[in-house]
PDB file of C-alpha atoms and ligand atoms in Angstrom:
ATOM      1  CA  UNK Q   3       0.099  -9.785 -26.485  1.00 94.00           C
ATOM      2  CA  UNK Q   4       1.076  -6.256 -26.478  1.00 96.00           C
ATOM      3  CA  UNK Q   5       3.374  -4.178 -24.418  1.00 96.00           C
ATOM      4  CA  UNK Q   6       3.889  -0.693 -23.209  1.00 98.00           C
ATOM      5  CA  UNK Q   7       5.235   0.991 -20.247  1.00 96.00           C
ATOM      6  CA  UNK Q   8       2.377   0.752 -18.108  1.00 96.00           C
ATOM      7  CA  UNK Q   9       2.140  -2.920 -18.928  1.00 98.00           C
ATOM      8  CA  UNK Q  10       5.621  -3.486 -18.132  1.00 97.00           C
ATOM      9  CA  UNK Q  11       5.516  -1.568 -14.943  1.00 97.00           C
ATOM     10  CA  UNK Q  12       2.259  -3.923 -13.786  1.00 98.00           C
ATOM     11  CA  UNK Q  13       4.412  -6.610 -14.644  1.00 97.00           C
ATOM     12  CA  UNK Q  14       7.665  -5.798 -13.337  1.00 97.00           C
ATOM     13  CA  UNK Q  15       6.571  -4.360  -9.883  1.00 98.00           C
ATOM     14  CA  UNK Q  16       7.433  -6.518  -6.988  1.00 98.00           C
ATOM     15  CA  UNK Q  17       7.139  -6.356  -3.375  1.00 98.00           C
ATOM     16  CA  UNK Q  18      10.179  -5.320  -1.635  1.00 97.00           C
ATOM     17  CA  UNK Q  19      10.850  -5.849   1.921  1.00 97.00           C
ATOM     18  CA  UNK Q  20      14.324  -4.101   2.194  1.00 97.00           C
ATOM     19  CA  UNK Q  21      15.138  -0.590   1.349  1.00 98.00           C
ATOM     20  CA  UNK Q  22      18.726   1.181   0.836  1.00 97.00           C
ATOM     21  CA  UNK Q  23      19.435   4.316   3.063  1.00 97.00           C
ATOM     22  CA  UNK Q  24      18.918   6.555   0.576  1.00 98.00           C
ATOM     23  CA  UNK Q  25      16.508   9.868   0.697  1.00 98.00           C
ATOM     24  CA  UNK Q  26      13.193   9.628  -1.040  1.00 98.00           C
ATOM     25  CA  UNK Q  27      12.577  13.473  -2.361  1.00 98.00           C
ATOM     26  CA  UNK Q  28       9.314  15.518  -1.859  1.00 98.00           C
ATOM     27  CA  UNK Q  29       8.837  15.717  -5.358  1.00 98.00           C
ATOM     28  CA  UNK Q  30       8.700  11.847  -5.893  1.00 98.00           C
ATOM     29  CA  UNK Q  31       6.180  11.677  -2.971  1.00 98.00           C
ATOM     30  CA  UNK Q  32       3.956  13.956  -4.645  1.00 98.00           C
ATOM     31  CA  UNK Q  33       4.379  11.802  -7.481  1.00 98.00           C
ATOM     32  CA  UNK Q  34       3.389   9.098  -5.829  1.00 99.00           C
ATOM     33  CA  UNK Q  35       0.335  10.465  -3.912  1.00 99.00           C
ATOM     34  CA  UNK Q  36      -0.851  12.274  -7.063  1.00 98.00           C
ATOM     35  CA  UNK Q  37      -1.223   9.030  -8.495  1.00 98.00           C
ATOM     36  CA  UNK Q  38      -3.423   7.627  -5.682  1.00 98.00           C
ATOM     37  CA  UNK Q  39      -5.313  10.613  -5.916  1.00 98.00           C
ATOM     38  CA  UNK Q  40      -6.260   9.983  -9.824  1.00 98.00           C
ATOM     39  CA  UNK Q  41      -7.531   6.452  -8.825  1.00 98.00           C
ATOM     40  CA  UNK Q  42     -11.144   5.819  -9.330  1.00 98.00           C
ATOM     41  CA  UNK Q  43     -13.736   5.585  -7.110  1.00 98.00           C
ATOM     42  CA  UNK Q  44     -17.215   4.819  -6.639  1.00 98.00           C
ATOM     43  CA  UNK Q  45     -19.124   7.690  -7.460  1.00 98.00           C
ATOM     44  CA  UNK Q  46     -16.016  10.098  -7.340  1.00 98.00           C
ATOM     45  CA  UNK Q  47     -16.521  10.064  -4.015  1.00 98.00           C
ATOM     46  CA  UNK Q  48     -12.825   9.738  -3.177  1.00 98.00           C
ATOM     47  CA  UNK Q  49     -12.598   8.912   0.661  1.00 98.00           C
ATOM     48  CA  UNK Q  50      -9.071   9.189   0.660  1.00 98.00           C
ATOM     49  CA  UNK Q  51      -6.534  10.424   3.509  1.00 98.00           C
ATOM     50  CA  UNK Q  52      -3.115   9.739   2.680  1.00 98.00           C
ATOM     51  CA  UNK Q  53      -0.658  10.123   5.639  1.00 98.00           C
ATOM     52  CA  UNK Q  54       2.821  10.512   4.678  1.00 98.00           C
ATOM     53  CA  UNK Q  55       5.421   9.447   7.421  1.00 98.00           C
ATOM     54  CA  UNK Q  56       8.979  10.292   7.933  1.00 98.00           C
ATOM     55  CA  UNK Q  57       9.353   9.834  11.565  1.00 98.00           C
ATOM     56  CA  UNK Q  58      11.223   6.831  12.878  1.00 97.00           C
ATOM     57  CA  UNK Q  59       9.666   6.807  15.774  1.00 97.00           C
ATOM     58  CA  UNK Q  60       6.024   6.308  14.362  1.00 98.00           C
ATOM     59  CA  UNK Q  61       7.633   3.860  12.006  1.00 97.00           C
ATOM     60  CA  UNK Q  62       9.083   1.518  15.193  1.00 97.00           C
ATOM     61  CA  UNK Q  63       5.164   1.734  16.981  1.00 97.00           C
ATOM     62  CA  UNK Q  64       4.022   0.624  13.507  1.00 97.00           C
ATOM     63  CA  UNK Q  65       6.088  -2.032  13.295  1.00 96.00           C
ATOM     64  CA  UNK Q  66       5.359  -3.666  16.450  1.00 95.00           C
ATOM     65  CA  UNK Q  67       1.789  -3.383  15.427  1.00 95.00           C
ATOM     66  CA  UNK Q  68       2.515  -4.978  12.147  1.00 95.00           C
ATOM     67  CA  UNK Q  69       4.579  -7.848  13.934  1.00 93.00           C
ATOM     68  CA  UNK Q  70       1.663  -9.104  15.479  1.00 89.00           C
ATOM     69  CA  UNK Q  71      -0.123  -9.733  12.289  1.00 89.00           C
ATOM     70  CA  UNK Q  72       2.203 -10.401   9.719  1.00 88.00           C
ATOM     71  CA  UNK Q  73       5.739 -11.708   9.208  1.00 87.00           C
ATOM     72  CA  UNK Q  74       8.624  -9.190  10.544  1.00 82.00           C
ATOM     73  CA  UNK Q  75      10.171  -7.085   7.295  1.00 86.00           C
ATOM     74  CA  UNK Q  76      12.605  -4.258   7.957  1.00 88.00           C
ATOM     75  CA  UNK Q  77      11.100  -2.680   5.215  1.00 94.00           C
ATOM     76  CA  UNK Q  78       8.672  -0.988   7.359  1.00 97.00           C
ATOM     77  CA  UNK Q  79      11.258   0.048   9.848  1.00 95.00           C
ATOM     78  CA  UNK Q  80      14.097   1.073   7.599  1.00 95.00           C
ATOM     79  CA  UNK Q  81      12.341   2.655   4.513  1.00 98.00           C
ATOM     80  CA  UNK Q  82      12.708   6.622   4.264  1.00 98.00           C
ATOM     81  CA  UNK Q  83       9.226   7.322   3.834  1.00 98.00           C
ATOM     82  CA  UNK Q  84       5.730   5.219   4.295  1.00 98.00           C
ATOM     83  CA  UNK Q  85       2.379   5.869   2.847  1.00 98.00           C
ATOM     84  CA  UNK Q  86      -0.811   5.098   4.885  1.00 98.00           C
ATOM     85  CA  UNK Q  87      -3.744   4.823   3.032  1.00 98.00           C
ATOM     86  CA  UNK Q  88      -6.955   5.421   5.240  1.00 98.00           C
ATOM     87  CA  UNK Q  89     -10.418   5.434   3.741  1.00 98.00           C
ATOM     88  CA  UNK Q  90     -13.579   6.924   4.713  1.00 98.00           C
ATOM     89  CA  UNK Q  91     -16.179   4.427   5.652  1.00 96.00           C
ATOM     90  CA  UNK Q  92     -18.913   6.936   6.255  1.00 97.00           C
ATOM     91  CA  UNK Q  93     -18.667   8.692   3.165  1.00 98.00           C
ATOM     92  CA  UNK Q  94     -18.456   5.398   1.041  1.00 97.00           C
ATOM     93  CA  UNK Q  95     -20.145   2.699   3.145  1.00 96.00           C
ATOM     94  CA  UNK Q  96     -20.237   0.103   0.252  1.00 97.00           C
ATOM     95  CA  UNK Q  97     -16.913   0.547  -1.500  1.00 98.00           C
ATOM     96  CA  UNK Q  98     -14.387   2.279   0.935  1.00 98.00           C
ATOM     97  CA  UNK Q  99     -12.090  -0.597   0.807  1.00 98.00           C
ATOM     98  CA  UNK Q 100     -11.821  -0.919  -3.406  1.00 98.00           C
ATOM     99  CA  UNK Q 101     -10.874   2.647  -2.790  1.00 98.00           C
ATOM    100  CA  UNK Q 102      -8.457   2.377  -0.793  1.00 98.00           C
ATOM    101  CA  UNK Q 103      -7.250  -0.608  -2.449  1.00 98.00           C
ATOM    102  CA  UNK Q 104      -6.974   0.868  -6.077  1.00 98.00           C
ATOM    103  CA  UNK Q 105      -5.240   3.795  -4.598  1.00 98.00           C
ATOM    104  CA  UNK Q 106      -2.917   1.921  -2.852  1.00 98.00           C
ATOM    105  CA  UNK Q 107      -2.023  -0.174  -6.377  1.00 98.00           C
ATOM    106  CA  UNK Q 108      -1.836   3.080  -8.266  1.00 98.00           C
ATOM    107  CA  UNK Q 109       0.825   4.600  -5.562  1.00 98.00           C
ATOM    108  CA  UNK Q 110       2.672   1.175  -5.534  1.00 98.00           C
ATOM    109  CA  UNK Q 111       2.505   1.173  -9.537  1.00 98.00           C
ATOM    110  CA  UNK Q 112       3.867   5.017  -9.433  1.00 98.00           C
ATOM    111  CA  UNK Q 113       7.167   4.454  -7.277  1.00 98.00           C
ATOM    112  CA  UNK Q 114       7.964   1.550  -9.487  1.00 98.00           C
ATOM    113  CA  UNK Q 115       8.001   3.963 -12.253  1.00 98.00           C
ATOM    114  CA  UNK Q 116      10.220   6.018 -10.752  1.00 98.00           C
ATOM    115  CA  UNK Q 117      12.687   3.597  -9.759  1.00 98.00           C
ATOM    116  CA  UNK Q 118      11.734   2.876  -6.392  1.00 98.00           C
ATOM    117  CA  UNK Q 119      10.133   0.191  -4.345  1.00 98.00           C
ATOM    118  CA  UNK Q 120       7.160  -0.428  -2.044  1.00 98.00           C
ATOM    119  CA  UNK Q 121       5.226  -3.625  -0.588  1.00 97.00           C
ATOM    120  CA  UNK Q 122       1.995  -3.414   0.770  1.00 97.00           C
ATOM    121  CA  UNK Q 123       1.188  -4.231   4.587  1.00 96.00           C
ATOM    122  CA  UNK Q 124      -2.410  -5.064   4.872  1.00 94.00           C
ATOM    123  CA  UNK Q 125      -3.772  -3.979   8.495  1.00 91.00           C
ATOM    124  CA  UNK Q 126      -7.146  -3.586   7.575  1.00 91.00           C
ATOM    125  CA  UNK Q 127      -9.360  -5.585   9.868  1.00 87.00           C
ATOM    126  CA  UNK Q 128     -12.536  -6.797   7.809  1.00 83.00           C
ATOM    127  CA  UNK Q 129     -13.875  -8.899  10.826  1.00 78.00           C
ATOM    128  CA  UNK Q 130     -11.879  -7.669  13.904  1.00 70.00           C
ATOM    129  CA  UNK Q 131      -9.907 -10.482  13.847  1.00 64.00           C
ATOM    130  CA  UNK Q 132      -6.607  -9.193  13.720  1.00 60.00           C
ATOM    131  CA  UNK Q 133      -5.894  -8.450  17.446  1.00 66.00           C
ATOM    132  CA  UNK Q 134      -6.644  -4.838  16.858  1.00 88.00           C
ATOM    133  CA  UNK Q 135      -3.878  -4.020  14.853  1.00 92.00           C
ATOM    134  CA  UNK Q 136      -5.399  -1.789  12.402  1.00 94.00           C
ATOM    135  CA  UNK Q 137      -7.255   0.124  15.437  1.00 93.00           C
ATOM    136  CA  UNK Q 138      -3.719   0.398  17.230  1.00 95.00           C
ATOM    137  CA  UNK Q 139      -2.448   1.678  14.020  1.00 96.00           C
ATOM    138  CA  UNK Q 140      -5.073   4.524  13.405  1.00 96.00           C
ATOM    139  CA  UNK Q 141      -3.886   5.545  17.161  1.00 96.00           C
ATOM    140  CA  UNK Q 142      -0.756   5.844  16.202  1.00 98.00           C
ATOM    141  CA  UNK Q 143      -1.586   7.877  13.168  1.00 98.00           C
ATOM    142  CA  UNK Q 144      -4.069   9.800  15.067  1.00 98.00           C
ATOM    143  CA  UNK Q 145      -6.862   8.947  12.229  1.00 97.00           C
ATOM    144  CA  UNK Q 146     -10.232   9.860  12.853  1.00 95.00           C
ATOM    145  CA  UNK Q 147     -12.926   7.493  13.866  1.00 93.00           C
ATOM    146  CA  UNK Q 148     -14.564   7.400  10.462  1.00 95.00           C
ATOM    147  CA  UNK Q 149     -11.470   6.214   8.493  1.00 97.00           C
ATOM    148  CA  UNK Q 150     -10.473   2.913   7.728  1.00 96.00           C
ATOM    149  CA  UNK Q 151      -6.588   1.979   7.442  1.00 97.00           C
ATOM    150  CA  UNK Q 152      -6.659  -0.187   4.215  1.00 97.00           C
ATOM    151  CA  UNK Q 153      -2.734  -0.189   4.059  1.00 97.00           C
ATOM    152  CA  UNK Q 154       0.908   0.950   4.715  1.00 97.00           C
ATOM    153  CA  UNK Q 155       3.018   0.984   2.209  1.00 98.00           C
ATOM    154  CA  UNK Q 156       7.013   1.359   2.868  1.00 98.00           C
ATOM    155  CA  UNK Q 157       8.605   3.238  -0.142  1.00 98.00           C
ATOM    156  CA  UNK Q 158      12.249   3.547  -0.912  1.00 98.00           C
ATOM    157  CA  UNK Q 159      14.952   2.262  -3.195  1.00 98.00           C
ATOM    158  CA  UNK Q 160      14.992  -1.567  -3.155  1.00 98.00           C
ATOM    159  CA  UNK Q 161      18.225  -2.938  -1.278  1.00 97.00           C
ATOM    160  CA  UNK Q 162      17.439  -6.943  -2.872  1.00 96.00           C
ATOM    161  CA  UNK Q 163      15.876  -8.535  -6.007  1.00 95.00           C
ATOM    162  CA  UNK Q 164      12.263 -10.685  -5.864  1.00 96.00           C
ATOM    163  CA  UNK Q 165      10.543 -12.546  -8.153  1.00 95.00           C
ATOM    164  CA  UNK Q 166       7.353 -13.507  -8.000  1.00 97.00           C
ATOM    165  CA  UNK Q 167       5.120 -16.022  -9.963  1.00 97.00           C
ATOM    166  CA  UNK Q 168       1.796 -15.865 -10.975  1.00 98.00           C
ATOM    167  CA  UNK Q 169      -0.805 -18.837 -12.006  1.00 98.00           C
ATOM    168  CA  UNK Q 170      -1.394 -19.209 -15.654  1.00 98.00           C
ATOM    169  CA  UNK Q 171      -3.846 -16.920 -17.125  1.00 98.00           C
ATOM    170  CA  UNK Q 172      -6.260 -19.914 -18.464  1.00 97.00           C
ATOM    171  CA  UNK Q 173      -6.831 -20.889 -15.398  1.00 98.00           C
ATOM    172  CA  UNK Q 174      -8.003 -17.369 -13.873  1.00 98.00           C
ATOM    173  CA  UNK Q 175     -10.118 -16.907 -16.995  1.00 98.00           C
ATOM    174  CA  UNK Q 176     -13.570 -17.326 -17.861  1.00 98.00           C
ATOM    175  CA  UNK Q 177     -14.791 -17.195 -21.304  1.00 98.00           C
ATOM    176  CA  UNK Q 178     -18.248 -17.080 -22.364  1.00 98.00           C
TER     177      UNK Q 178
HETATM  178  C1  FMN M 211      -4.345  -6.911   0.451  1.00 82.54           C
HETATM  179  C2  FMN M 211      -2.695  -7.111   0.499  1.00 82.54           C
HETATM  180  C3  FMN M 211      -2.155  -7.450   1.676  1.00 82.54           C
HETATM  181  C4  FMN M 211      -0.795  -7.566   1.728  1.00 82.54           C
HETATM  182  N1  FMN M 211      -0.267  -7.604   2.974  1.00 82.54           N
HETATM  183  C5  FMN M 211       1.122  -7.799   3.295  1.00 82.54           C
HETATM  184  C6  FMN M 211       1.579  -7.737   4.558  1.00 82.54           C
HETATM  185  O1  FMN M 211       0.946  -7.838   5.708  1.00 82.54           O
HETATM  186  N2  FMN M 211       3.107  -7.911   4.696  1.00 82.54           N
HETATM  187  C7  FMN M 211       3.526  -8.522   3.707  1.00 82.54           C
HETATM  188  O2  FMN M 211       4.721  -8.942   3.802  1.00 82.54           O
HETATM  189  N3  FMN M 211       3.166  -8.602   1.968  1.00 82.54           N
HETATM  190  C8  FMN M 211       1.830  -8.151   2.223  1.00 82.54           C
HETATM  191  N4  FMN M 211       1.481  -8.230   0.747  1.00 82.54           N
HETATM  192  C9  FMN M 211       2.350  -8.337  -0.271  1.00 82.54           C
HETATM  193  C10 FMN M 211       2.002  -9.662  -1.113  1.00 82.54           C
HETATM  194  O3  FMN M 211       2.601 -10.870  -0.146  1.00 82.54           O
HETATM  195  C11 FMN M 211       2.529  -9.809  -2.444  1.00 82.54           C
HETATM  196  O4  FMN M 211       1.978  -8.567  -3.101  1.00 82.54           O
HETATM  197  C12 FMN M 211       2.618 -11.085  -2.863  1.00 82.54           C
HETATM  198  O5  FMN M 211       3.314 -12.131  -2.160  1.00 82.54           O
HETATM  199  C13 FMN M 211       2.925 -11.275  -4.529  1.00 82.54           C
HETATM  200  O6  FMN M 211       4.443 -10.708  -4.604  1.00 82.54           O
HETATM  201  P1  FMN M 211       4.515  -9.481  -5.466  1.00 82.54           P
HETATM  202  O7  FMN M 211       3.756  -8.367  -5.148  1.00 82.54           O
HETATM  203  O8  FMN M 211       6.095  -9.158  -5.240  1.00 82.54           O
HETATM  204  O9  FMN M 211       4.433  -9.924  -6.841  1.00 82.54           O
HETATM  205  C14 FMN M 211      -0.122  -7.788   0.567  1.00 82.54           C
HETATM  206  C15 FMN M 211      -0.598  -7.684  -0.601  1.00 82.54           C
HETATM  207  C16 FMN M 211      -1.770  -7.442  -0.666  1.00 82.54           C
HETATM  208  C17 FMN M 211      -2.441  -6.900  -2.292  1.00 82.54           C
END
């Protein structure tokens, strides 16, 4: 198999849940956002809003909401910056989720390429079973009604190491 910087970044990125108390520069955040902007989207509709959060009070409120539906991870509380990815369901009713997901992953990879780490917090409530967490987080972030919250991405310098595994490739592949 081939390898190059992109393949390496894809394979080496890990979800990181604890961050050092070190700033992330505006330049780094803008580079990460730019990677989100260049994600593909259905018919190039680009239905995104990226919310950049550097406010501990807002982070605390998001923590309290996220705790209700996911394992508590201090990363959301302590990350120097959190990026929320929202996607406009009126603009792209059939593919707004995928658009938000692919932008999120682009940003996670961009962060990794800059020596930063992140993890994806999935508040998106596909069938309204997540105890209104998405709705509450949208209110905290003042997101308009037609936007859905696809992910929260705390970003910072990793303060721990993680490994994760994947199933064997051939278990995932059907070759015709
Ligand atoms: C759609 C989606 C939602 C996720 N939601 C959460 C979450 O709410 N909390 C969390 O700790 N990790 C969450 N994760 C991160 C996964 O747990 C993680 O990607 C997976 O365990 C594989 O680990 P790795 O990213 O380090 O390879 C989410 C990932 C995805 C793609």
